[in-house]
CSV table of C-alpha atoms in Angstrom, one decimal:
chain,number,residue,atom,x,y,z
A,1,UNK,CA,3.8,28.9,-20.7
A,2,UNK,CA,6.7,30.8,-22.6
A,3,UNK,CA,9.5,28.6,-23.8
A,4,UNK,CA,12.8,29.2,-22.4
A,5,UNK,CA,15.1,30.8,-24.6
A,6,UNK,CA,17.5,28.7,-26.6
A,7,UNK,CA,21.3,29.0,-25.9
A,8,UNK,CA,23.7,30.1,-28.4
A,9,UNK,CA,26.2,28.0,-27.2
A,10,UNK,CA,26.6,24.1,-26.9
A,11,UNK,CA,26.4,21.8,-24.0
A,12,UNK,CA,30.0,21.2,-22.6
A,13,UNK,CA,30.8,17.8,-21.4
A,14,UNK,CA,27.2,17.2,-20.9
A,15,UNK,CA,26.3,20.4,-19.4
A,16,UNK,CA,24.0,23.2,-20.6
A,17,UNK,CA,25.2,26.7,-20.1
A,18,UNK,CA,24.4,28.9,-17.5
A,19,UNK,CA,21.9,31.4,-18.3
A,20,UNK,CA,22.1,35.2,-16.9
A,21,UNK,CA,19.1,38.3,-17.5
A,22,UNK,CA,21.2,41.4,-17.2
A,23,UNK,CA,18.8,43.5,-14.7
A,24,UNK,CA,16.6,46.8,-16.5
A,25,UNK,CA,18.3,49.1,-14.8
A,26,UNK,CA,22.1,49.9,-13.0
A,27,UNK,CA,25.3,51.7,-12.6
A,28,UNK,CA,26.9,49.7,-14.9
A,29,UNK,CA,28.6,51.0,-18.5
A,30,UNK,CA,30.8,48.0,-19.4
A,31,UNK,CA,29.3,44.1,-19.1
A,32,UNK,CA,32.8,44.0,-16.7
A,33,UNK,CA,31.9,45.6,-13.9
A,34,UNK,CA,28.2,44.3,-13.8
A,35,UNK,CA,29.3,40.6,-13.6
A,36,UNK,CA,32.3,41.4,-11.0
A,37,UNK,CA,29.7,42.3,-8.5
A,38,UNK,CA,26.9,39.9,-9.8
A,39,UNK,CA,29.7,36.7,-9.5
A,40,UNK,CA,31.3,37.5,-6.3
A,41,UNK,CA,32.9,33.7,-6.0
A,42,UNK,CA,34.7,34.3,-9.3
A,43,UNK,CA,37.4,36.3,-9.0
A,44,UNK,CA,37.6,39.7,-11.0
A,45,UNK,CA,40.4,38.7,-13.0
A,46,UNK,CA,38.5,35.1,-14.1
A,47,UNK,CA,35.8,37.3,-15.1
A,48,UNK,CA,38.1,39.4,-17.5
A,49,UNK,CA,40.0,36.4,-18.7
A,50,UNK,CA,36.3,34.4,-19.7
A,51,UNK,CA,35.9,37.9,-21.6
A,52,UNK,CA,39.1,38.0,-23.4
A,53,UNK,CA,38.6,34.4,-24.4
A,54,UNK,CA,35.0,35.1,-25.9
A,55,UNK,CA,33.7,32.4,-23.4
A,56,UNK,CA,30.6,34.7,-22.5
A,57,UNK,CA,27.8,34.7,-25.2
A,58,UNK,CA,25.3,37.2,-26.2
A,59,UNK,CA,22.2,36.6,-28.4
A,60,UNK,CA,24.3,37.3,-31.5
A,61,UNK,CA,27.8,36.3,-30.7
A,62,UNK,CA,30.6,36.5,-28.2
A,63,UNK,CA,31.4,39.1,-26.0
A,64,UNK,CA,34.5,40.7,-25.7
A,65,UNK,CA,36.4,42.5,-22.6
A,66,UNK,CA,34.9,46.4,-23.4
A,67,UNK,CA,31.6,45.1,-24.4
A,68,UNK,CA,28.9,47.6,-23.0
A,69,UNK,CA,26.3,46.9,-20.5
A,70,UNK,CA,23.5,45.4,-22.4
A,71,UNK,CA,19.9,45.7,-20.1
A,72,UNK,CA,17.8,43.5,-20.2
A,73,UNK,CA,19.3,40.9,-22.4
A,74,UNK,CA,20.5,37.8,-22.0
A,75,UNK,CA,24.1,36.5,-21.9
A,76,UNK,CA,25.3,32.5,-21.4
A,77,UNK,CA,28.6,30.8,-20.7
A,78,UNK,CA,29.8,27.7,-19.3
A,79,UNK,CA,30.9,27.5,-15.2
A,80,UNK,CA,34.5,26.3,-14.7
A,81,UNK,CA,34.3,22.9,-13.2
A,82,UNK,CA,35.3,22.2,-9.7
A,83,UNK,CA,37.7,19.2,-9.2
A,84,UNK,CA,36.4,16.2,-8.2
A,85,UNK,CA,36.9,12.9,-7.2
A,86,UNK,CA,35.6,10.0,-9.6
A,87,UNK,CA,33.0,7.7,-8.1
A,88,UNK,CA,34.4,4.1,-8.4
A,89,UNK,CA,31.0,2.6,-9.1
A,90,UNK,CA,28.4,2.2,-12.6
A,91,UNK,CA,25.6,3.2,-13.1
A,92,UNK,CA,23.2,0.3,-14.2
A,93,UNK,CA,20.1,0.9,-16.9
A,94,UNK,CA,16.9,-1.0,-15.6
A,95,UNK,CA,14.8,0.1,-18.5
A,96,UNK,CA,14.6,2.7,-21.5
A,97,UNK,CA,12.0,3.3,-24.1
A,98,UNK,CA,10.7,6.5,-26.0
A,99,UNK,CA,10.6,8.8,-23.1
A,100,UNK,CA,11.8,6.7,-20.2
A,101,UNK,CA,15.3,5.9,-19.0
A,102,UNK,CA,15.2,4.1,-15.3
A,103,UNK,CA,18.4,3.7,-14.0
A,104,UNK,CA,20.1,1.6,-10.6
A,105,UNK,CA,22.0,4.4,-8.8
A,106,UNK,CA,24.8,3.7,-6.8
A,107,UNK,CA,25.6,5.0,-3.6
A,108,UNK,CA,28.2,8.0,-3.4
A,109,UNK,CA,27.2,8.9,-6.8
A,110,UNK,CA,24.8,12.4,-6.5
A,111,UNK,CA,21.6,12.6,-9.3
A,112,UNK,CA,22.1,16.0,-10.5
A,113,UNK,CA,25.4,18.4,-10.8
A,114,UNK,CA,25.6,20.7,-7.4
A,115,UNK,CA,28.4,22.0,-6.1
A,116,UNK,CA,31.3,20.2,-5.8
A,117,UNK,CA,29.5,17.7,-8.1
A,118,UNK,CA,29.3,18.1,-11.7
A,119,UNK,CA,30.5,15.7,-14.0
A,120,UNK,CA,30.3,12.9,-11.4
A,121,UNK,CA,26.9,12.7,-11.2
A,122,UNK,CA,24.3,10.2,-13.0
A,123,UNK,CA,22.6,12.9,-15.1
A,124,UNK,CA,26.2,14.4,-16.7
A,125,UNK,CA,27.2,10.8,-16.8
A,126,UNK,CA,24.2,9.1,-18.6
A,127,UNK,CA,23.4,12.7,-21.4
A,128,UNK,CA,27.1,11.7,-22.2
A,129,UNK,CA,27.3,7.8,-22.7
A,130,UNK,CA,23.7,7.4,-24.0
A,131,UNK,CA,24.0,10.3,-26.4
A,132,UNK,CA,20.9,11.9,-25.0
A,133,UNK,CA,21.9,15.7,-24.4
A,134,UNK,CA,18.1,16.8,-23.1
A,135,UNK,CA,17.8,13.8,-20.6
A,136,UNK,CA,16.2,15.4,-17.1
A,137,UNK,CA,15.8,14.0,-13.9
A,138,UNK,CA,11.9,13.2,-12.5
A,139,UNK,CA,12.9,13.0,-9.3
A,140,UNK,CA,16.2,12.8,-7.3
A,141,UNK,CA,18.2,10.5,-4.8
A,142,UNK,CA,20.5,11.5,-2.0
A,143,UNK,CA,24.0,11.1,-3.5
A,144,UNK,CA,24.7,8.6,-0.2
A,145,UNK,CA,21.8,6.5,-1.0
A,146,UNK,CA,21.2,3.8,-4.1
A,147,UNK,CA,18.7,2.5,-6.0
A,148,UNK,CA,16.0,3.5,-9.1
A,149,UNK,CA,15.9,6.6,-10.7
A,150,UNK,CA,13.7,7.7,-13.4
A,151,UNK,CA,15.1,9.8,-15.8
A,152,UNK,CA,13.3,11.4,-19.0
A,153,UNK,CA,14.2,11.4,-22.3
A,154,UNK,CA,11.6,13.3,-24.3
A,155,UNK,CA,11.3,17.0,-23.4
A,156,UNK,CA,7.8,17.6,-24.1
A,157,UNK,CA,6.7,14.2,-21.8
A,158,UNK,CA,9.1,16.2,-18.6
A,159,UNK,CA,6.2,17.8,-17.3
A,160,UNK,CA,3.8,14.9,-16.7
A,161,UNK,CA,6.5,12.6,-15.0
A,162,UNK,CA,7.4,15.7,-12.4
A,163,UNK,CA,4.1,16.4,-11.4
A,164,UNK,CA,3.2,12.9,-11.1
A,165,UNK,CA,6.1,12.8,-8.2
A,166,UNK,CA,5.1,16.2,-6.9
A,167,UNK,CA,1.2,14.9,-6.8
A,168,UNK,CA,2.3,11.8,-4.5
A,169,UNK,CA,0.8,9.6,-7.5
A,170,UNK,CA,4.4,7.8,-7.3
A,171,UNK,CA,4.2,4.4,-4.7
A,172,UNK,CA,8.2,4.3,-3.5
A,173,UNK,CA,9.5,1.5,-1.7
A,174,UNK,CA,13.0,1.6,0.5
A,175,UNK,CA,15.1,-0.7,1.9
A,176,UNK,CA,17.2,-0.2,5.1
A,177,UNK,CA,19.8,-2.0,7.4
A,178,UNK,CA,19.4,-0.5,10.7
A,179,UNK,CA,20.2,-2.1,14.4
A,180,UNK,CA,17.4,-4.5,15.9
A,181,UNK,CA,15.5,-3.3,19.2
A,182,UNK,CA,13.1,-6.0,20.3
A,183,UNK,CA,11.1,-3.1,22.3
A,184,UNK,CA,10.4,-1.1,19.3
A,185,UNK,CA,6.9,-1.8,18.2
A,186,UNK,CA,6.4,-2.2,14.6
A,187,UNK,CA,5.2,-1.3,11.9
A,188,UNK,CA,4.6,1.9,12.8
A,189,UNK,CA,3.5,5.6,10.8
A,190,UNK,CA,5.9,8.2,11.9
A,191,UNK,CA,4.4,12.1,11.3
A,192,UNK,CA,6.9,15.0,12.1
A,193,UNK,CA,7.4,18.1,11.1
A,194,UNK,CA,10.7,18.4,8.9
A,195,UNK,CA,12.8,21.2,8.1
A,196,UNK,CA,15.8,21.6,5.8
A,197,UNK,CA,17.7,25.3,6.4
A,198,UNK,CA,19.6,26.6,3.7
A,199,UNK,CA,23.6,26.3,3.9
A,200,UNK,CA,22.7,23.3,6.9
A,201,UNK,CA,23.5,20.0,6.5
A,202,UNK,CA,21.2,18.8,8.0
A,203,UNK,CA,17.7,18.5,8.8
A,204,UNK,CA,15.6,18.7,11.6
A,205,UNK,CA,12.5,17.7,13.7
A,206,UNK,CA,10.3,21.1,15.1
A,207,UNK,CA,7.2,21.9,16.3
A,208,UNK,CA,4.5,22.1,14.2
A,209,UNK,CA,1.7,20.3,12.0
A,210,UNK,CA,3.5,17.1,10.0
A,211,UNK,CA,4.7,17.6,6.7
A,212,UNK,CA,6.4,14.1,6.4
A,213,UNK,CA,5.0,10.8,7.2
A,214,UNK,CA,6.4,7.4,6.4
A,215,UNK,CA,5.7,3.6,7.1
A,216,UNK,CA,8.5,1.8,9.3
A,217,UNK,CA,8.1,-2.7,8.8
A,218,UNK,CA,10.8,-4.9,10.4
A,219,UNK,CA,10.8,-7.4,7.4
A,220,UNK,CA,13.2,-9.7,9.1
A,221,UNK,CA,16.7,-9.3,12.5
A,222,UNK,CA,19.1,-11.3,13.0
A,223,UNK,CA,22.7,-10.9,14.9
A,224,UNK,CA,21.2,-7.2,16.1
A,225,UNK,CA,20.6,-5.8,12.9
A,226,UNK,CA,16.7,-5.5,11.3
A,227,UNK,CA,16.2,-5.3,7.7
A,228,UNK,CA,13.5,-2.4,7.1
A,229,UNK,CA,10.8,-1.7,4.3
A,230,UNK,CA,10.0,2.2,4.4
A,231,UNK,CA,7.3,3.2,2.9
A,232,UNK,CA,7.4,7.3,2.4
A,233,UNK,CA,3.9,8.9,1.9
A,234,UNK,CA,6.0,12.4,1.4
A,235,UNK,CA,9.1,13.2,0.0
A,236,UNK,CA,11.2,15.8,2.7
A,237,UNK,CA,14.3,16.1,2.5
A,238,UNK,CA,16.5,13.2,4.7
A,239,UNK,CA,13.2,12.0,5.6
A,240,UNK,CA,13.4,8.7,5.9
A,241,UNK,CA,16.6,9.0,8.1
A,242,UNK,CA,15.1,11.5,10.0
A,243,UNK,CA,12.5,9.5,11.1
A,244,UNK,CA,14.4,6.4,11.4
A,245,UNK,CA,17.2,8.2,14.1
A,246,UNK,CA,14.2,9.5,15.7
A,247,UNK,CA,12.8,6.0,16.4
A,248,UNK,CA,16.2,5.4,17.8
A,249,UNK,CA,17.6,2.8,15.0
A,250,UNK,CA,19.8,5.5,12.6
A,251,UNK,CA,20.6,3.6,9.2
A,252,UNK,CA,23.9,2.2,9.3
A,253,UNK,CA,26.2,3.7,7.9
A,254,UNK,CA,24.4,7.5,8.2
A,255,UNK,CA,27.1,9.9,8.8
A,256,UNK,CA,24.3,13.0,9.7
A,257,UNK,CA,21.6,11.0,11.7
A,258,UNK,CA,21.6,11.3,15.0
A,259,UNK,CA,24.9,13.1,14.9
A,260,UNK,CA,26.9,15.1,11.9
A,261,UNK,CA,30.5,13.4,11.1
A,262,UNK,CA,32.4,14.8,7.9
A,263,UNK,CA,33.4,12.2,5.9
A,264,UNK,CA,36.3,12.7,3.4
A,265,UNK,CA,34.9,12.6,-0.8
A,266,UNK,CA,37.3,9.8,-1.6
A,267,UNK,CA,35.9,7.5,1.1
A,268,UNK,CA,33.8,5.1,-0.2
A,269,UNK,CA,33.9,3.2,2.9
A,270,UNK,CA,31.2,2.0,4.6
A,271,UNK,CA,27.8,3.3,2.2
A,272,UNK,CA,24.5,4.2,4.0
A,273,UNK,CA,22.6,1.0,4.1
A,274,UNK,CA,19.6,2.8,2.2
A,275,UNK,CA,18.3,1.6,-1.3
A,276,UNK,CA,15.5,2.9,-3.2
A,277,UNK,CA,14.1,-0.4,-4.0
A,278,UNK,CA,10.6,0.0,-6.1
A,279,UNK,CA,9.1,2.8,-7.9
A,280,UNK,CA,5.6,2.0,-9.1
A,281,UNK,CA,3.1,4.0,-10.3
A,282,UNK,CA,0.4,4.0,-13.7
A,283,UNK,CA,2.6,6.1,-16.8
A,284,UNK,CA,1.0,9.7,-17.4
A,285,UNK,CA,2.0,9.2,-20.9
A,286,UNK,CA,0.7,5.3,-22.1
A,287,UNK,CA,-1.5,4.6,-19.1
A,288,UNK,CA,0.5,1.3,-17.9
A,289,UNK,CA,1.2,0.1,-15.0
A,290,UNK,CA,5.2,0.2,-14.4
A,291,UNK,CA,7.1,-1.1,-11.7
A,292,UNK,CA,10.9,-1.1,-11.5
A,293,UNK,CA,13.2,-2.7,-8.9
A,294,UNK,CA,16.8,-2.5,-7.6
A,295,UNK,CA,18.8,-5.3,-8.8
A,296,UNK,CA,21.8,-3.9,-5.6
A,297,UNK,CA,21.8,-5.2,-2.2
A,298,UNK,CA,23.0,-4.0,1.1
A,299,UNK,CA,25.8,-4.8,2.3
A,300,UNK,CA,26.1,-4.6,5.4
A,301,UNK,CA,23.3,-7.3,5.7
A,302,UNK,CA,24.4,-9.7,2.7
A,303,UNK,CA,28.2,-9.6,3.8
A,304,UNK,CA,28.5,-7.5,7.2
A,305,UNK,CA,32.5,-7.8,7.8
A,306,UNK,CA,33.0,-6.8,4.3
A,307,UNK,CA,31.1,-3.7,4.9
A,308,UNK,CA,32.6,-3.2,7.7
A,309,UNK,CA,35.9,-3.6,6.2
């Protein structure tokens, strides 16, 4: 397997560089014009201005406003960063060793930088108050919903922790506070057919052989609320809310399932009542058996009027 490039530039708050292959072949005679219609978001004159400021890098150096188009090479430079709002909550560390770093996520708080989250998010924010610029994510959390995350620390052990996710060899445990319905029989395996469209929020139930199965269990109800262990044998997208609205029980607190309301980025009101509680599984790298649980609790069945409120 060939070994990405190295860039010629540091991170930046935490953030590696982007990374562009100038194509074989084009119209192009300045590096200019090829990145005003590669970048249409950025505006022409950003572009220019990046330029001026020697903020795009080549292989050997900066590159400056008349540099000529270069095919086939490689160029890197650092995104400007979108303005967010701070997330009000820590991030807790469960565990950390050689090339393990398991953390207790908060809601509201997304795993890995995309769009309008960058620096708020538990990857930019643990690489820069651990010190641990190559820190990757082995698998990822809705922003909205809380609990353990596994993060890795050593570079050449990345691989082994992914695929053991992406080959199912992961047991994941979730908590959920969802309203009480004394008809529903449970437990019960749900199997749908889940799709997630690019550019759509969210995701939806379709004809079709099952891609996504999980375990509903009523662990305890009281005052019309159940408290729900959900056990996910696959990992779609919104999956476990998917199936929970479909059993007609959204999660609490669910602002996509069974209908889409858009809620503001500085409200941290009300938090989907979903917490990844327990990731278990035998380490690719030592052999042991490792099990990690959320120390966080949801509200909503702890204190409801304060989640509520």
């Amino acid at each position: 397997m060939r070994r990405k490039r190295p860039a010629p530039i540091p991170q930046r708050h935490g953030l590696d560089p982007a990374r562009l292959r100038l194509p074989d072949e084009g119209p192009w005679a300045t590096l200019l014009e090829h990145l005003v219609e590669r970048l249409p978001r950025v505006a022409p004159e950003r572009i220019a201005e990046m330029l001026r400021e020697e903020r795009i890098h080549g292989e050997d150096g900066p590159l400056g406003i008349d540099s000529a188009y270069a095919p086939g090479s490689f160029i890197w430079f650092h995104r400007d960063l979108p303005d967010e709002v701070p997330v009000p909550f820590d991030v807790a560390v469960l565990h950390r060793d050689e090339h393990l770093l398991v953390v207790d996520k908060p809601h509201f708080l997304a795993t890995i930088p995309r769009g309008r989250h960058v620096l708020e998010t538990a990857l930019v924010r643990l690489r820069r108050s651990l010190d641990l610029p190559t820190l990757s994510p082995a698998h990822r959390l809705d922003r909205v919903t809380a609990g353990v995350v596994m993060f890795v620390i050593t570079p050449s052990a990345r691989g082994a922790y992914q695929t053991m996710f992406r080959d199912r060899l992961v047991r994941k445990e979730y908590e959920a506070i969802a309203a009480y319905d004394p008809a529903l029989p449970l437990p019960r395996t749900v199997q749908s057919r889940i799709i997630k469209e690019r550019g759509v929020l969210a995701a939806q139930e379709v004809p079709g052989p099952p891609n996504a199965e999980s375990t509903v269990e009523l662990l305890e109800h009281r005052a019309g609320l159940g408290r729900y262990r959900l056990l996910p044998a696959t990992g779609r997208t919104h999956q476990l809310r998917v199936h929970m609205s479909s059993l007609g029980i959204p999660i609490l607190g669910d602002d996509f399932y069974p209908d889409l309301r858009e809620k503001p980025l500085d409200d941290f009101t009300r938090p989907l009542q979903l917490l990844a509680k327990v990731l278990e599984f035998d380490d690719p790298m030592t052999g042991e058996h490792r099990r990690f649980v959320s120390r966080r609790a949801l509200t909503a069945w702890d204190s409801p009027a304060e989640w509520l409120s």
